[in-house]
PDB file of C-alpha atoms (C1' of nucleotides) in Angstrom:
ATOM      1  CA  UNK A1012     117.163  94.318  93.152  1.00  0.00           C
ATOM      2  CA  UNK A1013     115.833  93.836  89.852  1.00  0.00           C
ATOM      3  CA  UNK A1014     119.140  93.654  88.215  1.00  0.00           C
ATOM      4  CA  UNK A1015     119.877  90.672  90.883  1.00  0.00           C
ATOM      5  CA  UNK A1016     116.917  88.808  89.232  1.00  0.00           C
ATOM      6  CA  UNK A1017     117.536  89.648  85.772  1.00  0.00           C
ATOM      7  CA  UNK A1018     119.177  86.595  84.885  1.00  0.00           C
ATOM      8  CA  UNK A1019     117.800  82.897  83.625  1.00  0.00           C
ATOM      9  CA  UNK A1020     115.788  81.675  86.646  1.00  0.00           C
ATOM     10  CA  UNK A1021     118.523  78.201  87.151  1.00  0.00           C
ATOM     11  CA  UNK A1022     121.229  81.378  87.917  1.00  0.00           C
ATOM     12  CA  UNK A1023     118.996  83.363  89.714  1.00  0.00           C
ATOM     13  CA  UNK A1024     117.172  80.731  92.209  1.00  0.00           C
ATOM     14  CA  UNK A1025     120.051  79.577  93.733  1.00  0.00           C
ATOM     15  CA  UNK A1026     120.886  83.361  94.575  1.00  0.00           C
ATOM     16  CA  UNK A1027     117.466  83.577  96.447  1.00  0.00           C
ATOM     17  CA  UNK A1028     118.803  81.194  99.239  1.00  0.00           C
ATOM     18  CA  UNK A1029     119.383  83.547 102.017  1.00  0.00           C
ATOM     19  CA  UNK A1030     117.479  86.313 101.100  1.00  0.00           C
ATOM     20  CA  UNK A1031     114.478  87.072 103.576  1.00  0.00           C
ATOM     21  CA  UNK A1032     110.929  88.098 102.614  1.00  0.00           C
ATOM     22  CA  UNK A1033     109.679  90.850 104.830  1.00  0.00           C
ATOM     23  CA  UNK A1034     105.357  90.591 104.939  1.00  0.00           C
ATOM     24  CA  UNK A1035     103.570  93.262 106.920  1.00  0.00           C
ATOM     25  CA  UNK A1036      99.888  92.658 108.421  1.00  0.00           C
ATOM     26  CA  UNK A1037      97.683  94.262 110.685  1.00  0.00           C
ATOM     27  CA  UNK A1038      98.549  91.306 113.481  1.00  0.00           C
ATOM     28  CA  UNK A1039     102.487  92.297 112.974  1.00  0.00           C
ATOM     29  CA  UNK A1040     105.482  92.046 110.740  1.00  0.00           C
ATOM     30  CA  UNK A1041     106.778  88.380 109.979  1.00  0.00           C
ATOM     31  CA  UNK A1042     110.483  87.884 108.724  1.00  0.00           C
ATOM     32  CA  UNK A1043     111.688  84.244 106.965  1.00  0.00           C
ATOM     33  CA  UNK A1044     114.779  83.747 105.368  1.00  0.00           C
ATOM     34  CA  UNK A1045     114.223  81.230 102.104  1.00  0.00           C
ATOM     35  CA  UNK A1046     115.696  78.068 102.176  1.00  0.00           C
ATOM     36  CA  UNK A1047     114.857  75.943  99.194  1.00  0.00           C
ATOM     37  CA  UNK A1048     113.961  77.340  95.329  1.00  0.00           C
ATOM     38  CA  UNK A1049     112.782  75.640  92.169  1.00  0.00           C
ATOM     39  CA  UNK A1050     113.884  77.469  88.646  1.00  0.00           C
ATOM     40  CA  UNK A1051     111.290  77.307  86.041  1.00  0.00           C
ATOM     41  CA  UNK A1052     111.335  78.754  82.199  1.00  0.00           C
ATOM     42  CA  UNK A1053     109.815  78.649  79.004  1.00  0.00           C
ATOM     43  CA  UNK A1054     112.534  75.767  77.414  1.00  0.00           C
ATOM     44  CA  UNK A1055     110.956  73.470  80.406  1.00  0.00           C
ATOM     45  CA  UNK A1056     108.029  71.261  80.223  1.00  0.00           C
ATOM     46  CA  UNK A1057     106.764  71.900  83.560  1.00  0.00           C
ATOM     47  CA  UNK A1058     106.373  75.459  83.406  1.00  0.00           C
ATOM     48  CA  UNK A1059     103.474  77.051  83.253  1.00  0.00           C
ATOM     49  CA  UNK A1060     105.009  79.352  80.313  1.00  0.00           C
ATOM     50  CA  UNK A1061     106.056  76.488  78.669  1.00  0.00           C
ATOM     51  CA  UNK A1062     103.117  76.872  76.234  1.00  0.00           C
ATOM     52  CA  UNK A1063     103.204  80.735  75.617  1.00  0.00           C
ATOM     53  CA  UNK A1064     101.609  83.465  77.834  1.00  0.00           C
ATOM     54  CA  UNK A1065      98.135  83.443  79.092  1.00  0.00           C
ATOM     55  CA  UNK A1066      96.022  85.147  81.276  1.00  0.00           C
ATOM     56  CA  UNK A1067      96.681  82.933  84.085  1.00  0.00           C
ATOM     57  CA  UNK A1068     100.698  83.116  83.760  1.00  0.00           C
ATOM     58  CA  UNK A1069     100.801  86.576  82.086  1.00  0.00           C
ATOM     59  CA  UNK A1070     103.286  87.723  85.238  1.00  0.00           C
ATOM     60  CA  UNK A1071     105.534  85.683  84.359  1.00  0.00           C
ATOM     61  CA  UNK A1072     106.563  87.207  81.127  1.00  0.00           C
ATOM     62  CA  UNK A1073     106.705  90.733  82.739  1.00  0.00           C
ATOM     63  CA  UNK A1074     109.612  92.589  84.352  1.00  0.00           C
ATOM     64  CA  UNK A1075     111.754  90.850  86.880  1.00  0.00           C
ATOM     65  CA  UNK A1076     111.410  91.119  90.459  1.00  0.00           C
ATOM     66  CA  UNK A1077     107.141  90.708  90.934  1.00  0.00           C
ATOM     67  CA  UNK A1078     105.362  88.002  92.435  1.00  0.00           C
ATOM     68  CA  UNK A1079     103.837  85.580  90.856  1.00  0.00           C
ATOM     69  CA  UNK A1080     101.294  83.509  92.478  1.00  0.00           C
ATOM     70  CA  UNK A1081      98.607  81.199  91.269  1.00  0.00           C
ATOM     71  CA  UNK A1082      96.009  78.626  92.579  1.00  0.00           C
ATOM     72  CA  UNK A1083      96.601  75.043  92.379  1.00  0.00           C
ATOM     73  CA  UNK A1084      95.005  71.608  93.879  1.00  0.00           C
ATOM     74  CA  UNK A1085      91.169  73.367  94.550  1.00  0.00           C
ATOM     75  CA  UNK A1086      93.166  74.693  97.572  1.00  0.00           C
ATOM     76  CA  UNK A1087      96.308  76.078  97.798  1.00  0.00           C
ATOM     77  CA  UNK A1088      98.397  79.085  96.659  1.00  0.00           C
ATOM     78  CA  UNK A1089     102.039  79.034  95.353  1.00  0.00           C
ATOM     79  CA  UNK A1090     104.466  81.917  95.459  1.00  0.00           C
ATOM     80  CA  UNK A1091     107.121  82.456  92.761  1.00  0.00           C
ATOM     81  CA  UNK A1092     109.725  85.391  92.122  1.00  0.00           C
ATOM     82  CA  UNK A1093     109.412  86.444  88.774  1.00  0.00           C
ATOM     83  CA  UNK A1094     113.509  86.572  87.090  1.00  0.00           C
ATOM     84  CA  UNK A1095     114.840  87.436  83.441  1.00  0.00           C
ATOM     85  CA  UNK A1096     114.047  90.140  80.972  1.00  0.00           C
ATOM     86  CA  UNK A1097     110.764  91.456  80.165  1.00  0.00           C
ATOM     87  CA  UNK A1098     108.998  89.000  77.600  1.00  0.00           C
ATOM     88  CA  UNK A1099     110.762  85.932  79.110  1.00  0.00           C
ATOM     89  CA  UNK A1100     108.284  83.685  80.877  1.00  0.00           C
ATOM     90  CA  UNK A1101     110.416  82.360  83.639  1.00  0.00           C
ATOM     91  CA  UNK A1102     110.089  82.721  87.735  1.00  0.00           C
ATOM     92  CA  UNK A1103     111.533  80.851  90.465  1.00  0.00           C
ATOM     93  CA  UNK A1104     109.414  79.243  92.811  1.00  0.00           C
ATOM     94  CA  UNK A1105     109.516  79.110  97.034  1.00  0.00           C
ATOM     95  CA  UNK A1106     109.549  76.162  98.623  1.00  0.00           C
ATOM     96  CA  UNK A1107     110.272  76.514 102.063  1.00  0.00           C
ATOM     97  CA  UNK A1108     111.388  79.582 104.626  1.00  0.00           C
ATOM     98  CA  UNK A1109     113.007  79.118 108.286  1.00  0.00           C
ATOM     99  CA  UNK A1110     111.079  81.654 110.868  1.00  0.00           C
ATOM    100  CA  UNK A1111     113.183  84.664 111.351  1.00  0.00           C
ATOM    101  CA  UNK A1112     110.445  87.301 113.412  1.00  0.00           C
ATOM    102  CA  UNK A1113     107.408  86.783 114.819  1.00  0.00           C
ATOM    103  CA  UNK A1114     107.234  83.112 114.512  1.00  0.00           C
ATOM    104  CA  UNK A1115     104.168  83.194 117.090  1.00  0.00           C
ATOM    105  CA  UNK A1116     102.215  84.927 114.862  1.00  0.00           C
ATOM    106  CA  UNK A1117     103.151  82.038 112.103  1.00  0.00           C
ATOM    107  CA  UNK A1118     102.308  79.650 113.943  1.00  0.00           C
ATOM    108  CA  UNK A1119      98.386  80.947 114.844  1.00  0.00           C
ATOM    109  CA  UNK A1120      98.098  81.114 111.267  1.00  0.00           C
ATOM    110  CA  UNK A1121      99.467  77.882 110.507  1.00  0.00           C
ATOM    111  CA  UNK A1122      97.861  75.639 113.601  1.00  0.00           C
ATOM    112  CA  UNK A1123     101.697  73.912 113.370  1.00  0.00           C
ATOM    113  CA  UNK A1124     105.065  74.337 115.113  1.00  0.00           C
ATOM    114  CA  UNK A1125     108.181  74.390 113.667  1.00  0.00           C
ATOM    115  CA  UNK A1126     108.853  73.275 110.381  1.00  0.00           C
ATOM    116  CA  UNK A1127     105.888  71.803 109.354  1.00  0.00           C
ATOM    117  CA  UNK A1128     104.243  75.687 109.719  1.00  0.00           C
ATOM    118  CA  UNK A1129     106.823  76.491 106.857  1.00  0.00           C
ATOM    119  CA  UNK A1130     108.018  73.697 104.692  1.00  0.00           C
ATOM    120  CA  UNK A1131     106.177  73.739 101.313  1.00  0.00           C
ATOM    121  CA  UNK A1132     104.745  76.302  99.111  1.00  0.00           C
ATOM    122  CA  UNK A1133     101.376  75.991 100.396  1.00  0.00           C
ATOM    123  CA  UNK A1134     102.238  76.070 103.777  1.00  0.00           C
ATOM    124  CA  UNK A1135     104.248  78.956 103.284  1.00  0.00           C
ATOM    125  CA  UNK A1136     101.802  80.779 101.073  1.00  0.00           C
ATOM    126  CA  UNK A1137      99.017  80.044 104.366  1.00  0.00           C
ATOM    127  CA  UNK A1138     101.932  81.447 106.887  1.00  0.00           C
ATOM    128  CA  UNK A1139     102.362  84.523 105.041  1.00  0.00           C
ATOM    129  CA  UNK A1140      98.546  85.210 103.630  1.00  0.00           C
ATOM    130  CA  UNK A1141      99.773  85.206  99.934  1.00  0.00           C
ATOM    131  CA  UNK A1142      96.938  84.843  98.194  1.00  0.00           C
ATOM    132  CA  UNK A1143      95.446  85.520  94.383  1.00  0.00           C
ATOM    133  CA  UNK A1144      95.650  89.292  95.503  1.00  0.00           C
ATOM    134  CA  UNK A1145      99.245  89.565  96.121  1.00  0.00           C
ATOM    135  CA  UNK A1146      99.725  88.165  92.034  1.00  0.00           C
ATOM    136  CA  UNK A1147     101.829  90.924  89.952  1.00  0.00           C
ATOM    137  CA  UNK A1148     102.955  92.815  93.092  1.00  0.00           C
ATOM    138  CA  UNK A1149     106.129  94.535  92.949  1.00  0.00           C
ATOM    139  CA  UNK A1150     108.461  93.109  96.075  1.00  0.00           C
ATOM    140  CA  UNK A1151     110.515  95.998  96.683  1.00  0.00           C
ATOM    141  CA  UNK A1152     107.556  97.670  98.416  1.00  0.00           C
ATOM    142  CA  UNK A1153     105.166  97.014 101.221  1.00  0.00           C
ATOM    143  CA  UNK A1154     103.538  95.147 102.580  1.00  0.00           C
ATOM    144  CA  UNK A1155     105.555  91.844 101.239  1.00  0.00           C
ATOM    145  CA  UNK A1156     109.514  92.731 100.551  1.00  0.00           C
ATOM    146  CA  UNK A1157     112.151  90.625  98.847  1.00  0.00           C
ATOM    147  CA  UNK A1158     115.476  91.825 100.682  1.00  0.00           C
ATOM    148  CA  UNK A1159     118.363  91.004  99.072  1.00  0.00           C
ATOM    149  CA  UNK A1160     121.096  89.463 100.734  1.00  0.00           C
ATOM    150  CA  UNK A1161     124.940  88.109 100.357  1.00  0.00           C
ATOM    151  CA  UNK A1162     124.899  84.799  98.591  1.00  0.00           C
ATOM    152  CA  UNK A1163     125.263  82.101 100.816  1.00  0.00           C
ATOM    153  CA  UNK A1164     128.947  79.576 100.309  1.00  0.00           C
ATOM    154  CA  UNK A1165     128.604  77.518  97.687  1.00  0.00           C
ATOM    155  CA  UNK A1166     129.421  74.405  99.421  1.00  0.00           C
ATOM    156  CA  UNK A1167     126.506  75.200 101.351  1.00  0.00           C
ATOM    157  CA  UNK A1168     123.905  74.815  98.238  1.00  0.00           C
ATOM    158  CA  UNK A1169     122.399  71.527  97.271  1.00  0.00           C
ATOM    159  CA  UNK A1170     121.120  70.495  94.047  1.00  0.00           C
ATOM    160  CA  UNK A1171     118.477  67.999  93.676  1.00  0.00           C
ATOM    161  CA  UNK A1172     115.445  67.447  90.981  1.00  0.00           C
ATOM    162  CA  UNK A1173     112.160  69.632  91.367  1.00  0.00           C
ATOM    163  CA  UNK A1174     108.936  68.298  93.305  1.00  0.00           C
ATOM    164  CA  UNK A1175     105.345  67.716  92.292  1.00  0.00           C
ATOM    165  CA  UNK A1176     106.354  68.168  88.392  1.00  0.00           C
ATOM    166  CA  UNK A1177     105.395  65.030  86.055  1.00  0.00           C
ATOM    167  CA  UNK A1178     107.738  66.765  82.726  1.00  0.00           C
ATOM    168  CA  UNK A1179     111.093  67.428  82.838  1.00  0.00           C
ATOM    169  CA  UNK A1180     111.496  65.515  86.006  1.00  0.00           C
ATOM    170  CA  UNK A1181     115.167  64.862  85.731  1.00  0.00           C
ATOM    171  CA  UNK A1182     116.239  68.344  85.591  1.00  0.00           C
ATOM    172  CA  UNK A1183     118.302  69.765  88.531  1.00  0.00           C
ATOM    173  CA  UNK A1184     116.547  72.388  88.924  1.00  0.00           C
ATOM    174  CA  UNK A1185     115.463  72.580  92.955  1.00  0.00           C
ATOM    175  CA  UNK A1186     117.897  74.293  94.721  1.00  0.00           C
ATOM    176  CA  UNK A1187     118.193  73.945  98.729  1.00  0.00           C
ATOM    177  CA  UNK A1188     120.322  75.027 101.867  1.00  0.00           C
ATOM    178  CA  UNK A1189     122.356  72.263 103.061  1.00  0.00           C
ATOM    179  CA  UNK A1190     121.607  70.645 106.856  1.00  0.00           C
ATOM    180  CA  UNK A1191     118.738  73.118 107.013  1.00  0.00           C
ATOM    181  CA  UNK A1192     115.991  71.766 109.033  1.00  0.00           C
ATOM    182  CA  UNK A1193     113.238  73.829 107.360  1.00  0.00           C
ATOM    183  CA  UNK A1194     113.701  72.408 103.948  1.00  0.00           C
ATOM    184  CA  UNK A1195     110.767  70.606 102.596  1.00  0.00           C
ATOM    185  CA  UNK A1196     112.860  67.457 101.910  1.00  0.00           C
ATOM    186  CA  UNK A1197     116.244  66.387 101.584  1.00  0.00           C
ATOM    187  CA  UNK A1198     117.675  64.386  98.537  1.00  0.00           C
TER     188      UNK A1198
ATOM    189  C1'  DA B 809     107.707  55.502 108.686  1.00  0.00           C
ATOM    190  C1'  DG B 810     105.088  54.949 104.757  1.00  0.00           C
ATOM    191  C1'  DC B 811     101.053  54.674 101.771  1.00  0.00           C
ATOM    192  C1'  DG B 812      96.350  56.155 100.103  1.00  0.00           C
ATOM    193  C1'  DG B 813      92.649  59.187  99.643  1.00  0.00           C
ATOM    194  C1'  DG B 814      89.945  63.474 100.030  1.00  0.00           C
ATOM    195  C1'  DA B 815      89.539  68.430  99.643  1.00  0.00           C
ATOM    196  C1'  DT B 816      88.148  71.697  95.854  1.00  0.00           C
ATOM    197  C1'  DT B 817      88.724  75.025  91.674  1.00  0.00           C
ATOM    198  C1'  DT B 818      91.179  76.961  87.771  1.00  0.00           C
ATOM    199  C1'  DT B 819      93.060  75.992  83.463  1.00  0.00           C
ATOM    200  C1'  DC B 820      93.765  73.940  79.283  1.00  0.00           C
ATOM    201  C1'  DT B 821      92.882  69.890  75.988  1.00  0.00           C
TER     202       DT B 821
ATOM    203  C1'  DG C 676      86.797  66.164  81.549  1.00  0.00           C
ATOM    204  C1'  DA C 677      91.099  65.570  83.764  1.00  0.00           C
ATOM    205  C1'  DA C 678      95.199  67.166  85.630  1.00  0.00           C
ATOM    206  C1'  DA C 679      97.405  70.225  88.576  1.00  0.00           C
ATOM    207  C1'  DA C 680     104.791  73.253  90.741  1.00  0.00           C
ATOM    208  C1'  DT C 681      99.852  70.326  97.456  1.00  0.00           C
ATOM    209  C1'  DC C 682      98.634  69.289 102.183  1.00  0.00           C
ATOM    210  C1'  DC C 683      96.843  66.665 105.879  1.00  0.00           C
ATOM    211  C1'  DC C 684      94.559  62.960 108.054  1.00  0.00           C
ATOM    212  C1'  DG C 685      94.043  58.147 109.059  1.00  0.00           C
ATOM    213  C1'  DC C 686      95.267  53.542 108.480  1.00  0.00           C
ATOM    214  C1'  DT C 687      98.820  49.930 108.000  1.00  0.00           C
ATOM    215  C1'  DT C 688     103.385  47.982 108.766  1.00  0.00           C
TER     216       DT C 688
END
DNA sequence: AGCGGGATTTTCT
DNA sequence: GAAAATCCCGCTT
């Protein structure tokens, strides 16, 4: 796994698509499969390790293949896959996930039905209860997984510019699944 | 369908 | 002190 998310996170996020995220809690065992990705690095204004390493972002210059998630808007939590080499800040964010198992149990946690329970990294982050806690865990282990699956057809991938971001807006640097009705927005 | 504002706290300038 | 990798509600068209 960790060798799959070695490389620069604009390689590596488009790779994601597909894979499925495996969370165990004490109500039961949800399974998504991610739909849409954002790449972020240290050559890019709107990463958070654009300006060196910090407490806050520290995860994101360690080894590939941990989550990194941080607290944004007073609010809301944001889950990213941490990619590259050891030293490199870089991590590809989550944007959206399409139910795969126990979508009833989503759903109580969200208070929403279908796609709105799932598409955004908040709403996600809610859905899953990835909080502050889960930041630096390893996700080949319990109880929140990163399975690894066949990349999807590369027709099926559409590129589009990252959300939210006010630097380096133009760069195409959101990835997404094509037709998929979980994705947070088309272009 | 689209716009505007409020929630609410961590981080960095 | 202000912005932030956001979401949701309520009001207007």
């Amino acid at each position: 796994m960790n060798e799959y998310l070695a490389g620069a996170a604009e390689d590596v996020a488009p790779k994601l698509l597909g894979c499925e995220l495996l969370r165990q809690l004490p109500e039961g065992c949800i399974r998504v499969r991610i739909v849409e990705t954002e790449a972020y690095h240290e050559l890019d204004a709107a990463s958070h390790s654009h300006r060196g390493e910090t407490k806050r972002n520290s995860v994101m210059f360690g080894p590939a293949g941990r989550a990194y998630v941080y607290f944004t808007y007073g609010m809301h939590n944001i889950f990213n896959i941490v990619t590259g080499n050891e030293g490199e800040g870089s991590a590809v964010l989550v944007r959206a996930v399409e139910p795969l198992e126990n979508v009833r149990l989503i759903e109580t946690r969200r208070a929403r039905r279908g796609p709105d329970a799932l598409n955004g990294p908040a709403k996600l982050c809610q859905a899953l209860a990835i909080d502050g806690a889960m930041n630096g865990h390893n996700l080949s282990k319990p109880p929140l997984q990163l399975i690894i699956k066949p990349p999807i057809h590369s027709s099926l991938v559409e590129v589009g510019t990252r959300i939210g971001i006010s630097r380096d807006t133009y760069q195409p640097w959101r990835f997404f699944i094509a037709n998929n009705p979980y994705v947070s927005r088309a272009l």
